[in-house]
Short mmCIF file of C-alpha atoms and ligand atoms in Angstrom, two decimals:
data_model
loop_
_atom_site.label_atom_id
_atom_site.label_comp_id
_atom_site.label_asym_id
_atom_site.label_seq_id
_atom_site.Cartn_x
_atom_site.Cartn_y
_atom_site.Cartn_z
CA UNK G 1 0.00 0.00 0.00
CA UNK G 2 1.58 3.26 -1.13
CA UNK G 3 -1.21 5.73 -0.22
CA UNK G 4 -4.65 5.49 1.40
CA UNK G 5 -6.88 7.62 -0.81
CA UNK G 6 -10.08 5.62 -1.19
CA UNK G 7 -11.72 2.37 -0.11
CA UNK G 8 -12.91 1.72 -3.64
CA UNK G 9 -9.80 -0.10 -4.79
CA UNK G 10 -8.90 -1.71 -1.48
CA UNK G 11 -8.92 -5.50 -1.90
CA UNK G 12 -10.62 -7.74 0.65
CA UNK G 13 -7.22 -9.01 1.83
CA UNK G 14 -5.74 -5.53 2.19
CA UNK G 15 -8.80 -4.35 4.12
CA UNK G 16 -8.68 -7.33 6.46
CA UNK G 17 -4.96 -6.80 6.99
CA UNK G 18 -5.58 -3.20 8.10
CA UNK G 19 -8.40 -4.34 10.42
CA UNK G 20 -6.22 -7.08 11.92
CA UNK G 21 -3.23 -4.77 12.46
CA UNK G 22 -5.69 -2.37 14.13
CA UNK G 23 -6.60 -5.22 16.51
CA UNK G 24 -2.92 -5.39 17.48
CA UNK G 25 -2.89 -1.62 17.94
CA UNK G 26 -6.00 -1.79 20.15
CA UNK G 27 -4.17 -4.32 22.34
CA UNK G 28 -1.36 -1.79 22.74
CA UNK G 29 -3.89 0.77 23.99
CA UNK G 30 -4.70 -1.59 26.87
CA UNK G 31 -1.09 -1.79 28.02
CA UNK G 32 0.27 0.36 30.81
CA UNK G 33 2.67 2.00 28.37
CA UNK G 34 0.57 2.80 25.31
CA UNK G 35 3.44 3.79 23.08
CA UNK G 36 5.32 1.78 20.46
CA UNK G 37 8.69 2.82 19.01
CA UNK G 38 7.70 1.75 15.48
CA UNK G 39 7.79 5.17 13.77
CA UNK G 40 10.52 6.85 15.83
CA UNK G 41 12.29 9.46 13.74
CA UNK G 42 9.45 9.76 11.21
CA UNK G 43 7.50 12.98 10.73
CA UNK G 44 3.77 12.90 10.04
CA UNK G 45 2.16 16.13 8.83
CA UNK G 46 -1.54 16.74 9.45
CA UNK G 47 -2.56 19.09 6.64
CA UNK G 48 -6.09 20.28 7.37
CA UNK G 49 -7.78 22.69 4.95
CA UNK G 50 -11.20 22.05 6.49
CA UNK G 51 -12.37 22.20 10.11
CA UNK G 52 -12.13 18.99 12.05
CA UNK G 53 -11.76 18.06 15.68
CA UNK G 54 -11.99 14.34 16.12
CA UNK G 55 -10.29 13.25 12.92
CA UNK G 56 -7.29 15.55 13.36
CA UNK G 57 -6.86 14.66 17.03
CA UNK G 58 -7.27 10.99 16.20
CA UNK G 59 -4.49 11.06 13.58
CA UNK G 60 -2.31 13.02 15.98
CA UNK G 61 -2.85 10.50 18.79
CA UNK G 62 -2.21 7.63 16.39
CA UNK G 63 1.08 9.06 15.13
CA UNK G 64 2.25 9.88 18.65
CA UNK G 65 1.46 6.39 19.96
CA UNK G 66 3.78 5.11 17.25
CA UNK G 67 6.46 7.60 18.42
CA UNK G 68 6.37 9.69 15.23
CA UNK G 69 6.80 13.45 15.37
CA UNK G 70 3.64 15.31 14.38
CA UNK G 71 3.29 18.68 12.70
CA UNK G 72 -0.22 20.11 12.61
CA UNK G 73 -0.73 22.41 9.68
CA UNK G 74 -4.11 24.09 9.62
CA UNK G 75 -4.93 26.12 6.54
CA UNK G 76 -6.57 28.86 8.55
CA UNK G 77 -3.88 31.27 9.69
CA UNK G 78 -1.32 29.75 7.31
CA UNK G 79 0.04 31.01 4.01
CA UNK G 80 -2.76 29.08 2.32
CA UNK G 81 -5.15 31.81 3.43
CA UNK G 82 -2.73 34.23 1.76
CA UNK G 83 -3.21 32.36 -1.50
CA UNK G 84 -0.42 29.79 -1.42
CA UNK G 85 -1.29 26.88 -3.66
CA UNK G 86 -1.46 23.19 -2.79
CA UNK G 87 1.69 22.79 -4.88
CA UNK G 88 3.69 25.33 -2.87
CA UNK G 89 2.43 23.90 0.39
CA UNK G 90 3.33 20.36 -0.66
CA UNK G 91 6.80 21.38 -1.81
CA UNK G 92 7.37 23.19 1.48
CA UNK G 93 6.40 20.08 3.42
CA UNK G 94 8.68 17.95 1.24
CA UNK G 95 11.56 20.34 1.85
CA UNK G 96 10.95 19.99 5.60
CA UNK G 97 11.24 16.24 5.35
CA UNK G 98 7.67 15.08 5.91
CA UNK G 99 7.50 11.27 5.80
CA UNK G 100 3.71 11.07 5.48
CA UNK G 101 0.94 13.61 4.85
CA UNK G 102 -2.56 13.28 6.24
CA UNK G 103 -4.77 15.65 4.29
CA UNK G 104 -8.33 16.89 4.73
CA UNK G 105 -9.55 19.19 1.97
CA UNK G 106 -12.84 20.72 0.93
CA UNK G 107 -12.28 19.69 -2.69
CA UNK G 108 -13.02 16.13 -3.78
CA UNK G 109 -9.85 14.68 -5.31
CA UNK G 110 -7.27 16.91 -3.60
CA UNK G 111 -5.46 13.99 -1.87
CA UNK G 112 -5.18 12.18 -5.19
CA UNK G 113 -3.75 15.28 -6.85
CA UNK G 114 -1.13 15.40 -4.11
CA UNK G 115 -0.35 11.69 -4.44
CA UNK G 116 0.06 11.87 -8.21
CA UNK G 117 1.72 15.27 -8.44
CA UNK G 118 5.34 14.42 -7.76
CA UNK G 119 5.50 17.55 -5.56
CA UNK G 120 6.10 15.35 -2.55
CA UNK G 121 7.29 11.77 -2.42
CA UNK G 122 5.54 10.58 0.75
CA UNK G 123 2.54 8.38 1.49
CA UNK G 124 -0.68 10.42 1.41
CA UNK G 125 -3.62 9.58 3.66
CA UNK G 126 -7.03 10.98 2.76
CA UNK G 127 -8.69 12.27 5.94
CA UNK G 128 -11.80 13.42 4.07
CA UNK G 129 -12.00 15.18 0.69
CA UNK G 130 -15.13 17.16 -0.13
CA UNK G 131 -18.08 14.83 -0.57
CA UNK G 132 -15.86 12.12 -2.06
CA UNK G 133 -14.22 9.75 0.44
CA UNK G 134 -13.12 9.29 4.04
CA UNK G 135 -11.41 5.90 4.00
CA UNK G 136 -10.17 5.73 7.61
CA UNK G 137 -13.71 6.47 8.81
CA UNK G 138 -15.06 3.52 6.82
CA UNK G 139 -12.27 1.29 8.14
CA UNK G 140 -12.95 2.27 11.74
CA UNK G 141 -16.66 1.67 11.16
CA UNK G 142 -15.99 -1.81 9.76
CA UNK G 143 -13.63 -2.50 12.67
CA UNK G 144 -16.34 -1.42 15.12
CA UNK G 145 -18.93 -3.64 13.41
CA UNK G 146 -16.62 -6.65 13.42
CA UNK G 147 -15.80 -6.25 17.10
CA UNK G 148 -19.43 -5.83 18.18
CA UNK G 149 -20.92 -8.50 15.96
CA UNK G 150 -18.28 -11.19 16.51
CA UNK G 151 -17.63 -10.66 20.24
CA UNK G 152 -13.86 -10.55 20.24
CA UNK G 153 -13.52 -13.29 17.60
CA UNK G 154 -13.06 -10.87 14.74
CA UNK G 155 -9.49 -11.40 13.50
CA UNK G 156 -9.32 -12.50 9.89
CA UNK G 157 -13.05 -12.10 9.33
CA UNK G 158 -15.02 -10.04 6.82
CA UNK G 159 -18.65 -8.86 7.17
CA UNK G 160 -20.25 -11.46 4.96
CA UNK G 161 -24.06 -11.24 5.06
CA UNK G 162 -24.16 -8.36 7.56
CA UNK G 163 -27.07 -5.96 6.90
CA UNK G 164 -26.21 -2.26 7.15
CA UNK G 165 -28.73 0.56 6.75
CA UNK G 166 -27.17 4.02 6.26
CA UNK G 167 -29.60 6.87 6.84
CA UNK G 168 -29.66 10.59 6.07
CA UNK G 169 -27.58 13.09 4.16
CA UNK G 170 -26.05 10.67 1.64
CA UNK G 171 -25.64 13.46 -0.92
CA UNK G 172 -22.94 15.29 1.04
CA UNK G 173 -21.47 12.28 2.80
CA UNK G 174 -17.96 11.03 2.05
CA UNK G 175 -18.53 8.66 4.99
CA UNK G 176 -21.43 6.96 3.17
CA UNK G 177 -19.40 6.58 -0.02
CA UNK G 178 -16.30 5.14 1.64
CA UNK G 179 -18.48 2.84 3.73
CA UNK G 180 -20.36 1.60 0.70
CA UNK G 181 -17.24 0.50 -1.20
CA UNK G 182 -15.60 -1.11 1.81
CA UNK G 183 -18.75 -2.85 3.05
CA UNK G 184 -19.36 -4.22 -0.43
CA UNK G 185 -15.83 -5.61 -0.55
CA UNK G 186 -16.30 -7.19 2.87
CA UNK G 187 -19.56 -8.89 1.84
CA UNK G 188 -22.13 -6.77 3.71
CA UNK G 189 -25.50 -5.72 2.23
CA UNK G 190 -26.00 -1.97 2.26
CA UNK G 191 -29.22 0.06 2.02
CA UNK G 192 -29.25 3.84 1.83
CA UNK G 193 -32.34 5.57 3.24
CA UNK G 194 -32.83 9.29 2.61
CA UNK G 195 -35.22 11.87 1.26
CA UNK G 196 -35.01 11.82 -2.54
CA UNK G 197 -33.35 15.26 -2.47
CA UNK G 198 -30.42 13.86 -0.47
CA UNK G 199 -29.66 10.88 -2.73
CA UNK G 200 -26.84 11.68 -5.18
CA UNK G 201 -27.46 11.50 -8.91
CA UNK G 202 -26.05 8.23 -10.22
CA UNK G 203 -26.51 6.34 -6.93
CA UNK G 204 -28.75 3.86 -8.77
CA UNK G 205 -25.63 2.50 -10.47
CA UNK G 206 -23.94 1.80 -7.11
CA UNK G 207 -24.05 -1.61 -5.39
CA UNK G 208 -26.65 -0.47 -2.87
CA UNK G 209 -30.40 -0.68 -2.31
CA UNK G 210 -32.04 2.75 -2.07
CA UNK G 211 -35.15 3.49 -0.02
CA UNK G 212 -37.03 6.65 0.88
CA UNK G 213 -39.00 5.06 3.74
CA UNK G 214 -37.11 4.47 6.98
CA UNK G 215 -39.87 2.69 8.89
CA UNK G 216 -40.54 0.24 6.07
CA UNK G 217 -36.81 -0.48 5.66
CA UNK G 218 -36.17 -1.08 9.33
CA UNK G 219 -39.25 -3.32 9.62
CA UNK G 220 -38.38 -5.35 6.53
CA UNK G 221 -34.63 -5.70 7.07
CA UNK G 222 -34.16 -5.86 10.84
CA UNK G 223 -30.61 -4.73 10.10
CA UNK G 224 -27.53 -5.66 12.11
CA UNK G 225 -26.35 -2.06 11.87
CA UNK G 226 -28.09 1.31 11.53
CA UNK G 227 -25.70 4.13 10.70
CA UNK G 228 -27.08 7.64 11.07
CA UNK G 229 -25.40 10.49 9.16
CA UNK G 230 -25.13 14.12 10.13
CA UNK G 231 -27.20 16.66 8.23
CA UNK G 232 -24.37 18.73 6.73
CA UNK G 233 -25.98 22.15 6.78
CA UNK G 234 -22.68 23.82 5.94
CA UNK G 235 -22.72 22.13 2.53
CA UNK G 236 -26.36 22.99 1.83
CA UNK G 237 -27.11 26.07 -0.19
CA UNK G 238 -30.72 25.15 -0.82
CA UNK G 239 -33.64 23.63 1.10
CA UNK G 240 -33.36 19.85 0.87
CA UNK G 241 -36.22 19.11 3.28
CA UNK G 242 -39.11 21.19 4.67
CA UNK G 243 -37.78 21.75 8.21
CA UNK G 244 -35.92 20.04 11.05
CA UNK G 245 -39.06 18.64 12.70
CA UNK G 246 -40.24 17.11 9.47
CA UNK G 247 -36.81 15.61 8.81
CA UNK G 248 -36.62 14.14 12.26
CA UNK G 249 -40.14 12.68 11.98
CA UNK G 250 -39.45 10.98 8.64
CA UNK G 251 -35.75 10.11 8.72
CA UNK G 252 -34.47 10.57 12.27
CA UNK G 253 -33.71 7.76 14.69
CA UNK G 254 -36.11 9.14 17.29
CA UNK G 255 -37.08 7.44 20.54
CA UNK G 256 -40.02 5.54 19.04
CA UNK G 257 -38.00 4.14 16.11
CA UNK G 258 -35.11 3.32 18.35
CA UNK G 259 -37.38 1.41 20.76
CA UNK G 260 -38.74 -0.62 17.84
CA UNK G 261 -35.27 -1.78 16.70
CA UNK G 262 -34.16 -5.31 17.55
CA UNK G 263 -32.15 -5.09 20.78
CA UNK G 264 -29.04 -6.45 19.07
CA UNK G 265 -29.03 -3.88 16.24
CA UNK G 266 -26.07 -1.58 16.70
CA UNK G 267 -26.47 2.17 16.24
CA UNK G 268 -23.58 4.09 14.67
CA UNK G 269 -22.84 7.76 13.92
CA UNK G 270 -19.51 9.18 12.71
CA UNK G 271 -19.97 12.40 14.68
CA UNK G 272 -20.39 15.24 15.18
CA UNK G 273 -24.05 14.50 16.00
CA UNK G 274 -27.02 16.81 15.71
CA UNK G 275 -28.88 15.39 18.69
CA UNK G 276 -32.62 15.67 18.25
CA UNK G 277 -32.32 15.98 14.48
CA UNK G 278 -30.92 12.79 12.93
CA UNK G 279 -30.58 10.90 16.22
CA UNK G 280 -32.26 11.19 19.63
CA UNK G 281 -30.23 11.50 22.81
CA UNK G 282 -31.65 8.20 24.07
CA UNK G 283 -30.48 6.37 20.94
CA UNK G 284 -27.05 8.04 20.92
CA UNK G 285 -26.40 7.28 24.60
CA UNK G 286 -27.83 3.76 24.63
CA UNK G 287 -25.91 0.51 25.10
CA UNK G 288 -26.63 -0.25 21.43
CA UNK G 289 -24.78 2.91 20.36
CA UNK G 290 -21.13 2.62 19.29
CA UNK G 291 -20.50 6.36 18.95
CA UNK G 292 -17.69 6.48 21.52
CA UNK G 293 -16.28 3.11 20.52
CA UNK G 294 -15.97 4.50 16.99
CA UNK G 295 -13.81 7.33 18.34
CA UNK G 296 -11.61 4.92 20.31
CA UNK G 297 -11.33 2.54 17.38
CA UNK G 298 -10.42 5.42 15.08
CA UNK G 299 -7.06 5.76 16.82
CA UNK G 300 -6.30 2.03 16.35
CA UNK G 301 -7.25 2.16 12.66
CA UNK G 302 -5.13 5.25 12.02
CA UNK G 303 -2.20 3.67 13.85
CA UNK G 304 -2.56 0.63 11.59
CA UNK G 305 -2.76 2.75 8.44
CA UNK G 306 0.27 4.91 9.33
CA UNK G 307 2.23 1.86 10.41
CA UNK G 308 1.53 -0.09 7.22
CA UNK G 309 2.26 2.92 5.02
CA UNK G 310 5.43 3.97 6.77
CA UNK G 311 7.06 0.75 7.81
CA UNK G 312 5.17 -2.13 6.27
CA UNK G 313 6.93 -4.61 8.51
CA UNK G 314 4.29 -6.13 10.72
CA UNK G 315 6.40 -8.92 12.19
CA UNK G 316 8.92 -6.49 13.59
CA UNK G 317 6.25 -4.77 15.62
CA UNK G 318 4.77 -7.11 18.21
C1 NCD H 401 -17.40 13.15 9.16
C2 NCD H 401 -16.66 13.97 8.13
O1 NCD H 401 -16.00 14.95 8.47
O2 NCD H 401 -16.76 13.59 6.98
N1 NCD H 401 -16.97 13.32 10.47
C3 NCD H 401 -15.81 12.84 10.93
O3 NCD H 401 -14.89 12.55 10.21
N2 NCD H 401 -15.74 12.65 12.25
C4 NCD H 401 -18.85 13.22 9.02
C5 NCD H 401 -19.50 14.54 9.23
O4 NCD H 401 -18.88 15.60 9.22
O5 NCD H 401 -20.73 14.52 9.37
#
């Protein structure tokens, strides 16, 4: 693996390898000393052109637990806001000796541009590009599903036959796209549920069932996993649904819908949550919710990704 830009071209074996290395990383988190020397002397740059809290902190924690040095480069307050181009920024980072670049960018495709540009010869990790992809989020979601569904017996396994319903703002969601490709590769069945206005054009050609009726879908499928997505108001320049109450009534995981779910259905959300809009507080804070586990698992997944990209020598690690 040279870069981690998308889940679309990740093979089943490569995906399972990342998930299994993340299991090793999670074991490290339970030790008294949480740090491994694996990436000592390496420099990881977090290049964030778009606001983020949990993803940036998660990559930072992951790099530090592997003993790498971390440079956080936020586009606000940097020369980028003075008009410096991605090319100049990348060349500056290369000149400083960055060994890996984690990039979040508002434009779909920016990480790929960086990877193919020749401006910098370092592994590039996509931490979310526009509405396109967010591969480490999908990997941490798959990791979380595997751990919950297989009760600690998850190593080596895919998600064959697992039913996943992904609900909400699919149109703007890089999380939904990365999840779809990865879940497909791992053998899960995916259904998107959303108002018609929030389903992207062309989605009918994707390997996914599409529904506009949440109650009917939940009743018919009794899914193993329900993943709620955030309504991304900051990307909406038009009215995609009548109002928040209407959205919540039709497509939110409110208390009544949550109570009707099978008790072993897990409830996921990538965060940040709009409580009371796409998910009720009771659902988000329930024992079925994996919201905080997803955050914890995110560090293990990002450790695995950085480790595989920067050293690639699994045997030497543990
Ligand atoms: C997601 C993102 O930024 O794409 N969040 C995250 O990575 N924690 C989803 C979202 O913003 O709704």
